[in-house]
Coordinates of C-alpha atoms and ligand atoms in Angstrom, one line a residue:
M1 CA 86.3 -66.9 114.3
A2 CA 88.7 -67.2 111.4
S3 CA 87.2 -67.4 107.9
L4 CA 86.6 -71.0 107.1
D5 CA 86.2 -73.4 104.2
R6 CA 82.5 -74.2 104.5
S7 CA 81.6 -76.5 101.7
S8 CA 82.3 -80.1 103.0
V9 CA 81.0 -79.4 106.5
W10 CA 77.9 -77.7 105.2
Q11 CA 76.7 -81.0 103.7
R12 CA 76.9 -82.7 107.0
V13 CA 75.2 -79.9 108.9
S14 CA 72.4 -79.8 106.3
A15 CA 71.8 -83.4 107.0
G16 CA 71.4 -82.4 110.6
C17 CA 68.6 -80.0 109.6
L18 CA 66.8 -82.9 108.2
G19 CA 66.5 -84.3 111.7
V20 CA 69.7 -86.3 112.1
Q21 CA 71.0 -84.6 115.2
D22 CA 74.0 -86.9 115.3
T23 CA 75.4 -86.3 111.9
V24 CA 78.7 -85.0 113.2
N25 CA 79.2 -88.3 115.1
V26 CA 78.5 -90.2 111.9
H27 CA 80.8 -88.2 109.6
V28 CA 83.8 -87.2 111.6
P29 CA 86.3 -89.9 112.1
I30 CA 86.6 -91.1 115.7
A31 CA 89.5 -92.5 117.9
D32 CA 88.2 -95.0 120.4
I33 CA 90.2 -94.2 123.6
L34 CA 89.3 -96.7 126.3
G35 CA 85.7 -96.8 125.1
I36 CA 85.4 -93.0 124.7
P37 CA 84.9 -91.7 121.1
I38 CA 87.2 -88.8 120.5
H39 CA 86.6 -86.8 117.3
R40 CA 89.7 -86.6 115.1
V41 CA 89.5 -82.9 114.3
S42 CA 92.0 -80.0 114.2
R43 CA 91.2 -76.7 115.9
Q44 CA 90.2 -75.2 112.6
Q45 CA 87.9 -78.1 111.8
L46 CA 86.3 -78.0 115.3
L47 CA 85.6 -74.3 115.1
Q48 CA 84.2 -74.7 111.6
L49 CA 81.9 -77.5 112.8
L50 CA 80.7 -75.4 115.8
Q51 CA 80.0 -72.5 113.5
E52 CA 78.1 -74.5 110.9
R53 CA 76.1 -76.4 113.6
K54 CA 75.1 -73.1 115.1
E55 CA 74.1 -71.7 111.8
A56 CA 72.0 -74.8 111.2
G57 CA 70.2 -74.3 114.5
L58 CA 71.7 -77.3 116.2
T59 CA 72.7 -77.4 119.8
T60 CA 76.2 -78.7 120.4
W61 CA 77.4 -80.2 123.7
L62 CA 81.2 -80.2 123.4
I63 CA 83.5 -82.0 125.8
T64 CA 87.3 -81.5 125.8
A65 CA 88.3 -84.8 127.4
N66 CA 91.6 -85.3 129.2
A67 CA 93.3 -88.5 130.4
E68 CA 91.9 -88.1 133.9
L69 CA 88.3 -87.9 132.7
I70 CA 88.8 -90.9 130.4
V71 CA 90.2 -93.0 133.3
R72 CA 87.2 -92.1 135.4
A73 CA 84.8 -93.1 132.7
D74 CA 86.7 -96.3 132.3
D75 CA 86.0 -97.1 135.9
N76 CA 82.4 -95.8 135.8
P77 CA 80.2 -97.1 133.0
S78 CA 77.4 -94.6 133.9
L79 CA 79.9 -91.7 133.4
A80 CA 81.1 -93.3 130.2
Q81 CA 77.5 -93.3 129.0
T82 CA 77.1 -89.7 129.8
L83 CA 80.2 -88.7 127.9
R84 CA 79.1 -90.6 124.9
K85 CA 75.9 -88.5 124.7
A86 CA 77.9 -85.3 123.9
D87 CA 77.8 -84.2 120.3
L88 CA 81.5 -83.6 120.1
L89 CA 84.4 -84.9 122.2
V90 CA 87.9 -83.7 121.5
A91 CA 91.4 -84.3 122.9
D92 CA 92.0 -81.8 125.7
G93 CA 95.6 -82.8 126.4
S94 CA 98.7 -84.3 124.9
G95 CA 98.0 -87.6 126.8
V96 CA 94.9 -88.2 124.8
V97 CA 96.7 -87.3 121.5
W98 CA 99.5 -89.7 122.5
A99 CA 96.9 -92.5 123.2
G100 CA 95.5 -91.9 119.7
R101 CA 98.9 -92.5 118.2
V102 CA 99.5 -95.7 120.3
L103 CA 96.1 -97.1 119.3
G104 CA 96.5 -96.3 115.6
S105 CA 94.0 -93.4 115.4
Y106 CA 95.8 -90.1 114.6
L107 CA 94.4 -87.1 116.6
P108 CA 95.7 -84.0 114.9
E109 CA 96.4 -81.8 117.9
R110 CA 95.5 -81.2 121.5
L111 CA 92.5 -78.8 122.0
P112 CA 92.7 -77.6 125.6
G113 CA 89.3 -76.5 127.0
V114 CA 90.5 -73.1 128.1
E115 CA 91.8 -72.4 124.6
I116 CA 88.7 -73.6 122.8
A117 CA 86.5 -71.6 125.2
E118 CA 88.6 -68.5 124.5
E119 CA 88.1 -69.1 120.7
L120 CA 84.4 -69.2 121.4
I121 CA 84.6 -65.9 123.3
K122 CA 86.5 -64.2 120.4
W123 CA 83.9 -65.5 118.1
A124 CA 81.1 -64.2 120.4
A125 CA 82.7 -60.8 120.6
D126 CA 83.1 -60.6 116.8
E127 CA 79.6 -61.8 115.9
G128 CA 77.6 -60.4 118.9
L129 CA 76.8 -63.8 120.4
S130 CA 75.9 -63.8 124.1
V131 CA 77.8 -65.9 126.6
Y132 CA 76.8 -67.0 130.1
F133 CA 79.6 -67.9 132.6
F134 CA 78.5 -70.5 135.2
G135 CA 80.9 -71.8 137.9
A136 CA 84.0 -71.3 140.0
E137 CA 84.2 -69.6 143.4
P138 CA 82.2 -66.5 144.2
G139 CA 83.7 -63.5 142.6
V140 CA 85.8 -65.5 140.1
A141 CA 83.3 -65.6 137.2
E142 CA 82.8 -61.8 137.6
A143 CA 86.6 -61.2 137.6
A144 CA 87.0 -63.4 134.5
V145 CA 84.2 -61.5 132.7
K146 CA 85.9 -58.2 133.5
Q147 CA 89.2 -59.4 132.1
L148 CA 87.6 -60.9 129.0
C149 CA 85.6 -57.8 128.3
S150 CA 88.7 -55.6 128.4
K151 CA 90.5 -58.1 126.1
Y152 CA 87.5 -58.5 123.7
P153 CA 85.6 -55.2 123.8
G154 CA 81.9 -55.6 123.0
L155 CA 81.7 -59.1 124.2
P156 CA 77.9 -59.7 125.0
V157 CA 77.8 -61.1 128.5
A158 CA 74.4 -62.7 129.1
G159 CA 75.2 -63.2 132.8
Y160 CA 77.3 -65.1 135.3
H161 CA 76.9 -67.1 138.5
H162 CA 79.4 -68.9 140.8
G163 CA 79.4 -72.6 141.2
Y164 CA 78.9 -73.1 144.9
F165 CA 75.2 -73.2 145.4
A166 CA 72.4 -75.0 147.4
E167 CA 69.8 -77.0 145.5
S168 CA 67.2 -74.3 145.5
E169 CA 69.7 -71.7 144.2
G170 CA 70.7 -74.2 141.5
R171 CA 67.1 -74.2 140.3
E172 CA 67.1 -70.4 140.2
I173 CA 70.3 -70.5 138.1
V174 CA 68.8 -72.9 135.6
R175 CA 65.7 -70.7 135.4
E176 CA 67.9 -67.6 134.7
I177 CA 69.8 -69.4 132.0
E178 CA 66.5 -70.7 130.5
Q179 CA 65.2 -67.1 130.3
L180 CA 68.4 -65.5 129.0
K181 CA 68.9 -68.1 126.2
P182 CA 72.7 -67.4 125.8
D183 CA 74.2 -68.5 122.6
I184 CA 77.2 -70.0 124.4
L185 CA 77.1 -71.5 127.9
L186 CA 80.4 -72.1 129.7
V187 CA 80.1 -74.4 132.7
A188 CA 83.1 -74.4 135.1
L189 CA 82.1 -76.8 137.8
G190 CA 85.0 -79.2 137.3
A191 CA 84.9 -82.6 135.6
P192 CA 82.8 -84.7 135.7
R193 CA 80.3 -82.5 137.7
Q194 CA 80.0 -80.1 134.8
E195 CA 79.4 -82.9 132.3
L196 CA 76.7 -84.4 134.5
W197 CA 75.1 -80.9 134.9
I198 CA 75.1 -80.3 131.2
E199 CA 73.6 -83.8 130.5
Q200 CA 70.8 -83.0 132.9
H201 CA 69.9 -79.6 131.6
I202 CA 70.9 -79.3 127.9
S203 CA 67.6 -80.7 126.5
F204 CA 65.6 -77.7 127.7
L205 CA 68.2 -74.9 127.7
D206 CA 67.9 -72.9 124.5
V207 CA 71.7 -72.6 123.9
S208 CA 73.8 -73.2 120.8
I209 CA 76.9 -74.4 122.5
A210 CA 77.4 -75.8 126.0
I211 CA 80.9 -76.7 127.1
G212 CA 82.5 -77.7 130.4
V213 CA 85.5 -75.6 131.0
G214 CA 87.0 -76.8 134.3
G215 CA 89.3 -74.2 135.8
S216 CA 89.2 -71.8 132.9
F217 CA 87.5 -69.0 134.9
D218 CA 90.3 -69.2 137.5
I219 CA 92.9 -68.7 134.7
W220 CA 91.0 -65.8 133.1
A221 CA 90.6 -64.2 136.5
G222 CA 94.3 -64.4 137.0
R223 CA 94.0 -66.7 140.0
V224 CA 95.8 -69.7 138.4
K225 CA 98.6 -69.6 135.9
R226 CA 98.8 -72.0 132.9
A227 CA 102.0 -73.9 132.2
P228 CA 104.3 -72.2 129.7
G229 CA 103.5 -73.2 126.2
W230 CA 106.7 -75.4 125.8
M231 CA 105.6 -77.5 128.8
G232 CA 102.2 -78.1 127.1
D233 CA 103.9 -79.0 123.8
W234 CA 106.1 -81.5 125.6
G235 CA 103.1 -83.1 127.4
L236 CA 104.3 -81.7 130.8
E237 CA 101.4 -79.5 131.7
W238 CA 100.5 -82.0 134.4
L239 CA 103.9 -81.6 136.0
Y240 CA 103.4 -77.8 136.2
R241 CA 100.0 -78.2 137.7
L242 CA 101.4 -80.7 140.2
A243 CA 104.2 -78.3 141.2
T244 CA 101.8 -75.2 141.5
Q245 CA 98.8 -77.0 142.9
P246 CA 100.1 -80.0 145.0
R247 CA 96.5 -80.7 146.2
R248 CA 96.0 -82.2 142.8
A249 CA 98.5 -85.1 143.5
K250 CA 95.8 -87.7 144.2
R251 CA 93.9 -86.9 141.1
M252 CA 97.1 -87.2 139.0
L253 CA 97.4 -90.9 139.9
A254 CA 95.0 -91.3 137.0
L255 CA 97.8 -90.4 134.6
P256 CA 100.0 -93.5 135.0
Q257 CA 96.8 -95.5 135.1
F258 CA 95.9 -94.0 131.7
V259 CA 99.3 -94.8 130.2
Y260 CA 99.1 -98.4 131.5
R261 CA 95.5 -99.0 130.2
V262 CA 96.2 -97.5 126.8
I263 CA 99.3 -99.7 126.3
K264 CA 97.3 -102.7 127.5
A265 CA 94.5 -101.9 125.1
R266 CA 97.0 -101.6 122.3
F267 CA 98.2 -105.2 122.9
T268 CA 94.9 -106.7 123.6
S269 CA 93.2 -105.3 120.5
R270 CA 95.7 -106.9 118.1
Ligands
UDP301 N1 84.0 -75.7 141.2 C1 82.7 -75.1 141.3 N2 81.8 -75.8 142.1 C2 82.1 -76.9 142.8 C3 83.4 -77.5 142.6 C4 84.3 -76.8 141.8 O1 82.4 -74.1 140.7 O2 81.3 -77.4 143.6 C5 84.9 -75.0 140.3 C6 86.2 -74.7 140.9 O3 86.1 -73.5 141.7 C7 87.1 -74.5 139.7 C8 86.5 -75.5 138.7 O4 85.3 -75.9 139.2 O5 87.0 -73.2 139.2 C9 87.4 -76.8 138.6 O6 88.6 -76.5 138.3 P1 89.7 -77.6 138.1 O7 91.0 -76.9 137.9 O8 89.7 -78.7 139.1 O9 89.2 -78.2 136.8 P2 90.0 -78.9 135.6 O10 90.4 -77.8 134.7 O11 91.1 -79.7 136.2 O12 88.9 -79.8 135.0

């Protein structure tokens, strides 16, 4: 992780040591996007917070929320409640950054889950932190680990397991993670299943950071390509995904819903 200005964040984290586990939620400004609190942090600030929280011995559950997840939560109060329990929620895509602008709460930049997870992996390789990879189809986590280990030599891999399991196997996976105590736990079960899984297990897994990473393992394993950077910058990553994975079409109906609901919220909140 890049070298960071530590002073201001350290005060917040120190307060966390005094037992205020939610200090980050109190001190980082938030954008309310359809009832979901999105932390208004840049990439640098996010990485700094994660680092400082780890050093302070706090567990951080991080969600990178995209428009689709926020629409789902808007339709499902129980899911919204789950998301609000995370320690940090950030804007995964340009749709959420746009919503912040429309609703008068500036969000500095998009922080896609796959990029944030890779930042964590770089950090892990640099600092000797262990990482557990949980999710995706059989063979994919392993292929992703292989790629990442050749890109970041020395990456300490605590373990990996695919995400297609029966209930009894699921208990075994939890036991394994419990015993291995990885510093960083990447959960790639797709949203919102990964968030529900983390909610259910985070209280007794001894990890520093847990994050749902959606299809990131498929990308690292070379099974799925990301949209070119310029498409992401123009807010067109969804179009690329639609063209390359047409089975996602139904899920993408959430995007116009998101735009409609944000504009409606803008005019009803005046
Ligand atoms: N997945 C899984 N178990 C399941 C369902 C899905 O491990 O029961 C994995 C799936 O193989 C894929 C990821 O979850 O690797 C979801 O990827 P998707 O691209 O849908 O996630 P997004 O990035 O859109 O959240």
